[in-house]
Coordinates of N, CA and C in Angstrom, one line a residue:
X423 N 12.1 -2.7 33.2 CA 12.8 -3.2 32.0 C 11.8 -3.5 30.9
X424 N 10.3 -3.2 31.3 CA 9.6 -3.3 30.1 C 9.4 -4.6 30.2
X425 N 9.1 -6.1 30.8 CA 9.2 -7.0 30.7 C 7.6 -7.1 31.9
X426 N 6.5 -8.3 31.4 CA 5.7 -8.3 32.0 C 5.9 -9.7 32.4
X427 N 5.2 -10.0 34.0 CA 6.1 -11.1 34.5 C 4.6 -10.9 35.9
X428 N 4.3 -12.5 35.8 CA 3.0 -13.0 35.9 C 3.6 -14.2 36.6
X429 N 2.9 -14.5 38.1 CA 3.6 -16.0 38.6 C 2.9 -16.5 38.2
X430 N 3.3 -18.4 37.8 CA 2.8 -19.3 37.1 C 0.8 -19.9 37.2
X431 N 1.1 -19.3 38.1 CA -0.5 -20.1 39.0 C -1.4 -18.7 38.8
X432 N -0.7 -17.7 38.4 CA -2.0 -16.0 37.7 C -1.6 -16.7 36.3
X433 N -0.8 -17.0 35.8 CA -1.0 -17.2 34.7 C -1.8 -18.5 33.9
X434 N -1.8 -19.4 34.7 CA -2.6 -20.4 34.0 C -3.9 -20.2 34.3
X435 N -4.6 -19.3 35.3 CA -5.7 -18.9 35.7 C -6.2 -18.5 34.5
X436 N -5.4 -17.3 33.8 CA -6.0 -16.6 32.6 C -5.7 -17.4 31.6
X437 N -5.2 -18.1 31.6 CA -5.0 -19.6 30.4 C -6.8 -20.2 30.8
X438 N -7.0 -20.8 31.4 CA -8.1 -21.2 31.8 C -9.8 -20.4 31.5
X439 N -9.0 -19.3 32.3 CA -10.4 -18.2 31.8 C -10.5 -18.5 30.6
X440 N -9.5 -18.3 30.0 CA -9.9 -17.9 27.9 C -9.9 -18.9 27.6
X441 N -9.7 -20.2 28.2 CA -10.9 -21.5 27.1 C -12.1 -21.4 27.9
X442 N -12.5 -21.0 29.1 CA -13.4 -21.2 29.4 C -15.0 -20.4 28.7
X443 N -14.0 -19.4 28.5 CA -14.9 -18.0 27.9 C -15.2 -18.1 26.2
X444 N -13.9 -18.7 25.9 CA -14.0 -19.1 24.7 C -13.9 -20.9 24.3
X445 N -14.8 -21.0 24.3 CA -14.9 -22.3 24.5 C -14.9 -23.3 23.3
X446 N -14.8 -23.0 22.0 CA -14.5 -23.4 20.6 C -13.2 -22.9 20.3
X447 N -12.6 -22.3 21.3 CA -11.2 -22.1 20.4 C -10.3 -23.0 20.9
X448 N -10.3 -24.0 21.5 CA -9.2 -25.1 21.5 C -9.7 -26.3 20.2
X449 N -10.8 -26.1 20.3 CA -11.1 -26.9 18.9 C -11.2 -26.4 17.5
X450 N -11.0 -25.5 17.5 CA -10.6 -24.7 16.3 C -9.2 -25.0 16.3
X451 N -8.5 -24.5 17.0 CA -6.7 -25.0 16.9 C -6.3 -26.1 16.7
X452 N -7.3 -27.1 17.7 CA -6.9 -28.4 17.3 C -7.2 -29.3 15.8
X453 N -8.2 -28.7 15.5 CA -8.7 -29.2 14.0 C -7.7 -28.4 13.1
X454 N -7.0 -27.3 13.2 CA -6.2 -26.1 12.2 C -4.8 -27.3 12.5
X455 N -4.4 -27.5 13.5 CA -3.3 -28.4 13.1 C -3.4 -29.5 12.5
X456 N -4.4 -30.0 12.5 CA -4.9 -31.5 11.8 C -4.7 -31.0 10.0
X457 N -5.8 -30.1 10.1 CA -6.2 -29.8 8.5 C -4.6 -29.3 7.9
X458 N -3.7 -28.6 8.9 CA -2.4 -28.2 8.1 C -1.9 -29.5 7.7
X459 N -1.8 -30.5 8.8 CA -0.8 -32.2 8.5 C -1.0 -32.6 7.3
X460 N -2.6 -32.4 7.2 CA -3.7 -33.2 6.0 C -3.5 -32.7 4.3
X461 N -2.7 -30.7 4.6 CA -2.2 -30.0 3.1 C -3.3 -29.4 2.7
X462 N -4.5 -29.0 3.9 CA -5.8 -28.6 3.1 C -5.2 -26.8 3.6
X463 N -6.0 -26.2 2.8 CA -6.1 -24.7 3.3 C -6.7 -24.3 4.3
X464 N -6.1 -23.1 4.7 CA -6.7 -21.9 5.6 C -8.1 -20.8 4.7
X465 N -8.9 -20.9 5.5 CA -9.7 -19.5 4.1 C -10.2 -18.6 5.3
X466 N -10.4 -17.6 4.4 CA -10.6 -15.9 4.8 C -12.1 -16.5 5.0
X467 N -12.9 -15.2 5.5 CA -14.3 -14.8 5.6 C -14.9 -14.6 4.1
X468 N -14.1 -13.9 3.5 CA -13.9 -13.8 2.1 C -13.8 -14.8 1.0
X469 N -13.0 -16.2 1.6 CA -13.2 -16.8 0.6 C -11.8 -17.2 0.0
X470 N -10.8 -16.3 0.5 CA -9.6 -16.4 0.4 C -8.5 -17.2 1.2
X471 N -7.7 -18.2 0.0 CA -7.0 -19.7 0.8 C -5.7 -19.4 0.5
X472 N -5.0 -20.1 1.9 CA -3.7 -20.1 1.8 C -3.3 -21.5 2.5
X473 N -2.7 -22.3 1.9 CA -2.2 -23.6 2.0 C -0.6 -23.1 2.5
X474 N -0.4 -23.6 4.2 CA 0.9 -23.6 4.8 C 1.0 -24.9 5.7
X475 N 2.6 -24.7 5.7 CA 3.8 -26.0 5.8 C 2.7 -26.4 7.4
X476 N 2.8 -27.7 7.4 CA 2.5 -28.1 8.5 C 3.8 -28.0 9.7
X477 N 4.0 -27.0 10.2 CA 5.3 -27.2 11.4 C 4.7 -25.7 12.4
X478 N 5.3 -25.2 13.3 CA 5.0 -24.3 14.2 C 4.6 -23.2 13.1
X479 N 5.5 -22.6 12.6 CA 5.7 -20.9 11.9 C 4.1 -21.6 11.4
X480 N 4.2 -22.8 10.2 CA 2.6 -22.6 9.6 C 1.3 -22.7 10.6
X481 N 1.4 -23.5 11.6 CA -0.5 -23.2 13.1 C -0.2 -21.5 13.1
X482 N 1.2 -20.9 13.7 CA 0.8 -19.8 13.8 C 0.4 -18.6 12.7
X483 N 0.6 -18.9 11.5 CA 0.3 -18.1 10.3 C -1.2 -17.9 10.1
X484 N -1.6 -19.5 10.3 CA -3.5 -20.0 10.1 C -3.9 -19.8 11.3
X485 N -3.3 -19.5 12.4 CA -4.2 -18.8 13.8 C -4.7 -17.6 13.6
X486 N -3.4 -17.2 12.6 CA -4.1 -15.7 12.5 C -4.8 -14.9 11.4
X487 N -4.5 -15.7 9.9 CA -4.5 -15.7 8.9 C -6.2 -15.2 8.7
X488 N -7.4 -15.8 9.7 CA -8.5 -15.8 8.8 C -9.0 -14.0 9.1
X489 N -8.6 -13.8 10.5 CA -8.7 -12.3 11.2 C -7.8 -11.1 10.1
X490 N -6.7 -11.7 9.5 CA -6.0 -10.7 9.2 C -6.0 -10.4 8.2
X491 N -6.5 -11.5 7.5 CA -6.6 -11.4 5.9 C -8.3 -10.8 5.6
X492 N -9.2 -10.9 6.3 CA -10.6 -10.2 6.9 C -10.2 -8.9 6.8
X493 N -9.4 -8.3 7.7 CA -8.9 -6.8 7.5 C -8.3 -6.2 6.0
X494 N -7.0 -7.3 5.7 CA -6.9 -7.0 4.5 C -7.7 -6.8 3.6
X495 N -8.6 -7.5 3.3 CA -9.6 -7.6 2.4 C -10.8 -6.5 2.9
X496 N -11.0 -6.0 3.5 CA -12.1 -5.1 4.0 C -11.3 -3.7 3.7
X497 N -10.3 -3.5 4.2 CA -9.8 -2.2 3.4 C -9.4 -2.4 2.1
X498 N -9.4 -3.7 0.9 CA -9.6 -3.4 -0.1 C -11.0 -2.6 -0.8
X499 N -11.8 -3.9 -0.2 CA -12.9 -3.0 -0.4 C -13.6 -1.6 -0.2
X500 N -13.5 -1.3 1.2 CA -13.3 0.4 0.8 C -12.6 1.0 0.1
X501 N -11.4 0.6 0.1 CA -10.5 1.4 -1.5 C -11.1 1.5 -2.8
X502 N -11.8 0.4 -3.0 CA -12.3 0.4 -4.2 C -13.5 1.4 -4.0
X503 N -14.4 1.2 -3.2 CA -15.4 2.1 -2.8 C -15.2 3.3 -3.2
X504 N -14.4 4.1 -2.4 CA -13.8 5.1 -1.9 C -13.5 5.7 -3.5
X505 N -12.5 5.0 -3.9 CA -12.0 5.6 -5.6 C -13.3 5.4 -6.5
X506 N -14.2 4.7 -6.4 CA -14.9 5.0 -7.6 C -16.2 5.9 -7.5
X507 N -16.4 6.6 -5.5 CA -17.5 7.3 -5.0 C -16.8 8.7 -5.6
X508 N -15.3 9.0 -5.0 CA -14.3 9.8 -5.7 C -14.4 10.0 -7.0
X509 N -14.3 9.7 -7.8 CA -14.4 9.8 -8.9 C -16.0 10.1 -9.4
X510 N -16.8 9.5 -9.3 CA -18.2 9.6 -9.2 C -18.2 10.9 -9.1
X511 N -18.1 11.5 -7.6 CA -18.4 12.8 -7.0 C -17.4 13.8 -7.9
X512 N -16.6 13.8 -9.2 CA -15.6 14.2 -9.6 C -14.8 15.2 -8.4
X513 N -14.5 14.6 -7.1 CA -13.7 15.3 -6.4 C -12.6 15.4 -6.4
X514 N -11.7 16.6 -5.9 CA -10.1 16.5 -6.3 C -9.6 15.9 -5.7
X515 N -10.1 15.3 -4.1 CA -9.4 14.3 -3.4 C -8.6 12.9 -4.2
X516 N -7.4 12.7 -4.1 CA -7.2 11.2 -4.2 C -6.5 10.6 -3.4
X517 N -6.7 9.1 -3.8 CA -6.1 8.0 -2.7 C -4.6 8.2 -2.6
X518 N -3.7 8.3 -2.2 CA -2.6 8.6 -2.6 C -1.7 6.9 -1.9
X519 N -2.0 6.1 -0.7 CA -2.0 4.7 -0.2 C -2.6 4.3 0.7
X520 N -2.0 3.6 1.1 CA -2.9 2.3 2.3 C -1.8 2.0 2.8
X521 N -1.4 2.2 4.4 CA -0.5 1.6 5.1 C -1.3 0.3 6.0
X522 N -1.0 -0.5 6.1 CA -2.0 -1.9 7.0 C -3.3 -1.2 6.9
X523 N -3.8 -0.7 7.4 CA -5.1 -0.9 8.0 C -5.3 1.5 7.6
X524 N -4.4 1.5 7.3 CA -4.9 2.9 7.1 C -5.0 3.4 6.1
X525 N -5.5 4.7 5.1 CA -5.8 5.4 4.2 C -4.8 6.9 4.1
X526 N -4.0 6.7 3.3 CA -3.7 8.1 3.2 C -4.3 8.9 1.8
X527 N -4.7 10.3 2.4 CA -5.6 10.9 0.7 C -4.6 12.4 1.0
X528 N -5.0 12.8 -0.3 CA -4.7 13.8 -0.9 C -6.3 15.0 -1.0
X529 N -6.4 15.8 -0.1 CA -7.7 16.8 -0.6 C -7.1 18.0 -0.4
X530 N -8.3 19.2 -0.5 CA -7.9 20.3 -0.3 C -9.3 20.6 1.0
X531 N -8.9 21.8 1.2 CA -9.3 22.5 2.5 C -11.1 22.3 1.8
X532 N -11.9 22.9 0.9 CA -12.6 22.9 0.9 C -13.5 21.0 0.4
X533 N -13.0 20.3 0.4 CA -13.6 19.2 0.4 C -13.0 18.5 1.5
X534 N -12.1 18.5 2.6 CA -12.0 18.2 3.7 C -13.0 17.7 4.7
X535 N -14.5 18.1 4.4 CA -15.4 17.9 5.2 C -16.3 17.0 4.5
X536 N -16.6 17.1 3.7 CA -17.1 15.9 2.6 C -16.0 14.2 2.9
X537 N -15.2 14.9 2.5 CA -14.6 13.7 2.4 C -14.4 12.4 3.7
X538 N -14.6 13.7 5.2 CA -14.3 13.0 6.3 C -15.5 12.3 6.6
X539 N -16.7 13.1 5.9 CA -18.1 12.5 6.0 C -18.1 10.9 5.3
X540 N -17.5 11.0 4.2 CA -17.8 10.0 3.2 C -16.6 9.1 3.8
X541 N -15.5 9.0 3.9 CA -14.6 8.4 4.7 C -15.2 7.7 5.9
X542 N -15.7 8.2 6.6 CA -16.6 7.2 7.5 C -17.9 6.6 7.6
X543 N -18.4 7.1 6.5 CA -19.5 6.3 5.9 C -19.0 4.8 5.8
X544 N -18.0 4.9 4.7 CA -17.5 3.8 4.3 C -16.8 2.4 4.9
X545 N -16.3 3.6 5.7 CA -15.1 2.9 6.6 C -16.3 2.1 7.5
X546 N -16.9 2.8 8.3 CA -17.8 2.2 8.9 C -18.7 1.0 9.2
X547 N -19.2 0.9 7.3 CA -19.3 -0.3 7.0 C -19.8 -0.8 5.5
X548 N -18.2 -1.5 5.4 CA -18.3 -1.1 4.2 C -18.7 -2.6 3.4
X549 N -18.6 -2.8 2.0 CA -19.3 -3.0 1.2 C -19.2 -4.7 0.9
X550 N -19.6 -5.5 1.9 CA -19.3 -6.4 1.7 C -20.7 -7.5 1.3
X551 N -21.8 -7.0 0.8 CA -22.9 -7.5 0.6 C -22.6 -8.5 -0.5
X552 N -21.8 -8.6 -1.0 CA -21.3 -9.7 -2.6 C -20.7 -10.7 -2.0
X553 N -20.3 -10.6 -0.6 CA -20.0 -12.1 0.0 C -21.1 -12.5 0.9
X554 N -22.1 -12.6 0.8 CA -23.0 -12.8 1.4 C -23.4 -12.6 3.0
X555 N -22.7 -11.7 3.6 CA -22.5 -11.0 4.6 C -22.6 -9.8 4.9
X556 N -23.3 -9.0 5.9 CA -23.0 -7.5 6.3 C -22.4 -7.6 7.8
X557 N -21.2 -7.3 8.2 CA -21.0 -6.9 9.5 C -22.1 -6.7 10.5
X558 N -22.0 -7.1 11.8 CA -23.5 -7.2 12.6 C -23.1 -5.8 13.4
X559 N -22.3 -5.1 14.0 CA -21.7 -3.9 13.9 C -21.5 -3.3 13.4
X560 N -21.2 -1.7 13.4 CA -19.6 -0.7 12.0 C -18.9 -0.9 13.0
X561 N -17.9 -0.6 12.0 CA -16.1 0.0 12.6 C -15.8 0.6 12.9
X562 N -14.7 0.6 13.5 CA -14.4 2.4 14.6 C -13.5 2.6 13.4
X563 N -13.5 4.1 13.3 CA -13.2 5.1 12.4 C -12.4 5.5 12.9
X564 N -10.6 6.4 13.1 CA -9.9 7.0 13.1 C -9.1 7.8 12.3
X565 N -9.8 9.1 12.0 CA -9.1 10.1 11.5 C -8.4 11.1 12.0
X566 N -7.0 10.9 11.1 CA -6.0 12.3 11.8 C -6.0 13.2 10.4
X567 N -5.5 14.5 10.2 CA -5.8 15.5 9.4 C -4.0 16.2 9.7
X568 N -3.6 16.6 8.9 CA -2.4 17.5 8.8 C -1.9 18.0 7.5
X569 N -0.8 18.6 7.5 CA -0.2 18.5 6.0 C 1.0 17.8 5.5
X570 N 1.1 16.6 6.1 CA 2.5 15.7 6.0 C 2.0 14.6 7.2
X571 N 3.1 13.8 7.1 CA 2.6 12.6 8.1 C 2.9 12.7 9.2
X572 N 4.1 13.6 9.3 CA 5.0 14.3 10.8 C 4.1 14.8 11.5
X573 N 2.8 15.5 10.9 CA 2.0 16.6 11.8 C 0.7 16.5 11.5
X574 N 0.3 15.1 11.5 CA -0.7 14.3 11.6 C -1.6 14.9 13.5
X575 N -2.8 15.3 13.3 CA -3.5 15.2 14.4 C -4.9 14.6 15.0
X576 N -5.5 14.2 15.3 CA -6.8 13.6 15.9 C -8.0 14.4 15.1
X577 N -8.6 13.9 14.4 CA -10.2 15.1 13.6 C -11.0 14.5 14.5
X578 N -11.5 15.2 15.0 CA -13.1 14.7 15.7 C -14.2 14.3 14.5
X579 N -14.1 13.3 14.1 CA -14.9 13.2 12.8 C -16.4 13.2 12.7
X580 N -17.0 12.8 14.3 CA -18.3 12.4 14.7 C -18.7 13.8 14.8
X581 N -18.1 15.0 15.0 CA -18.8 16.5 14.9 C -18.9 17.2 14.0
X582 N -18.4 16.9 12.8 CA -18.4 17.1 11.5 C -19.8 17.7 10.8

């Protein structure tokens, strides 16, 4: 039925593991409900705050807020990248949107390969030196290639 179902005693084991393993995250949570009671903000990596209701819906919003808004903010920045390298390069490709965390463009067959290049350059790791930070990794890249969204397929981008 699609339902995952764990006896009580596997499950607190893995409750256990993950403070054990993670061992600042009970006191991260516990200080994130304090600071919500208190009316202070949540902030991004970035810099960016959001002040929420101290009750359930708001711990869970700021549990996840600083990870999510990190992504938001990181595919802005490529976007911006991206359209002003585009343009730069006067290529015909353009942005056309951004679904969560993805890129949809507009090119033609002969800049297709450029693009997938420069698309993962970026993506990879992108431009965040103005917040006083560079990723200590890149990012995994995922590109699919088609001519509509129905018939989207996997590009091997790394053979390029």
């Amino acid at each position: 039925d699609g339902k995952v179902w764990l006896p009580p005693e596997d499950t607190q084991r893995y409750i256990d593991a993950f403070f054990r393993t993670f061992a600042g995250y009970r006191t991260y949570v516990t200080s994130l409900g304090q600071r919500l009671s208190q009316g202070e903000w949540v902030a991004s990596p970035f810099g960016r705050r959001w002040i929420l209701p101290a009750n359930p819906e708001g711990w869970r919003k700021a549990m996840n807020y600083p990870i999510q808004s990190m992504a938001s903010d990181l595919v802005l920045l490529v976007l911006r990248r991206l359209a002003r390298t585009l343009h730069a390069l006067a290529m015909k490709t353009r942005i056309i949107g951004e679904v969560h965390d993805s890129i949809v463009f507009e090119t033609t067959k002969t800049e297709l390969k450029s693009l997938v290049r420069l698309v993962t350059q970026i993506c990879k790791n992108p431009p965040t030196n103005d917040f006083g930070f560079r990723l200590a990794v890149p990012l995994g890249v995922e590109i699919e290639c088609g001519s509509s969204w129905g018939t989207l397929t996997p590009l091997d981008h790394e053979r390029l």
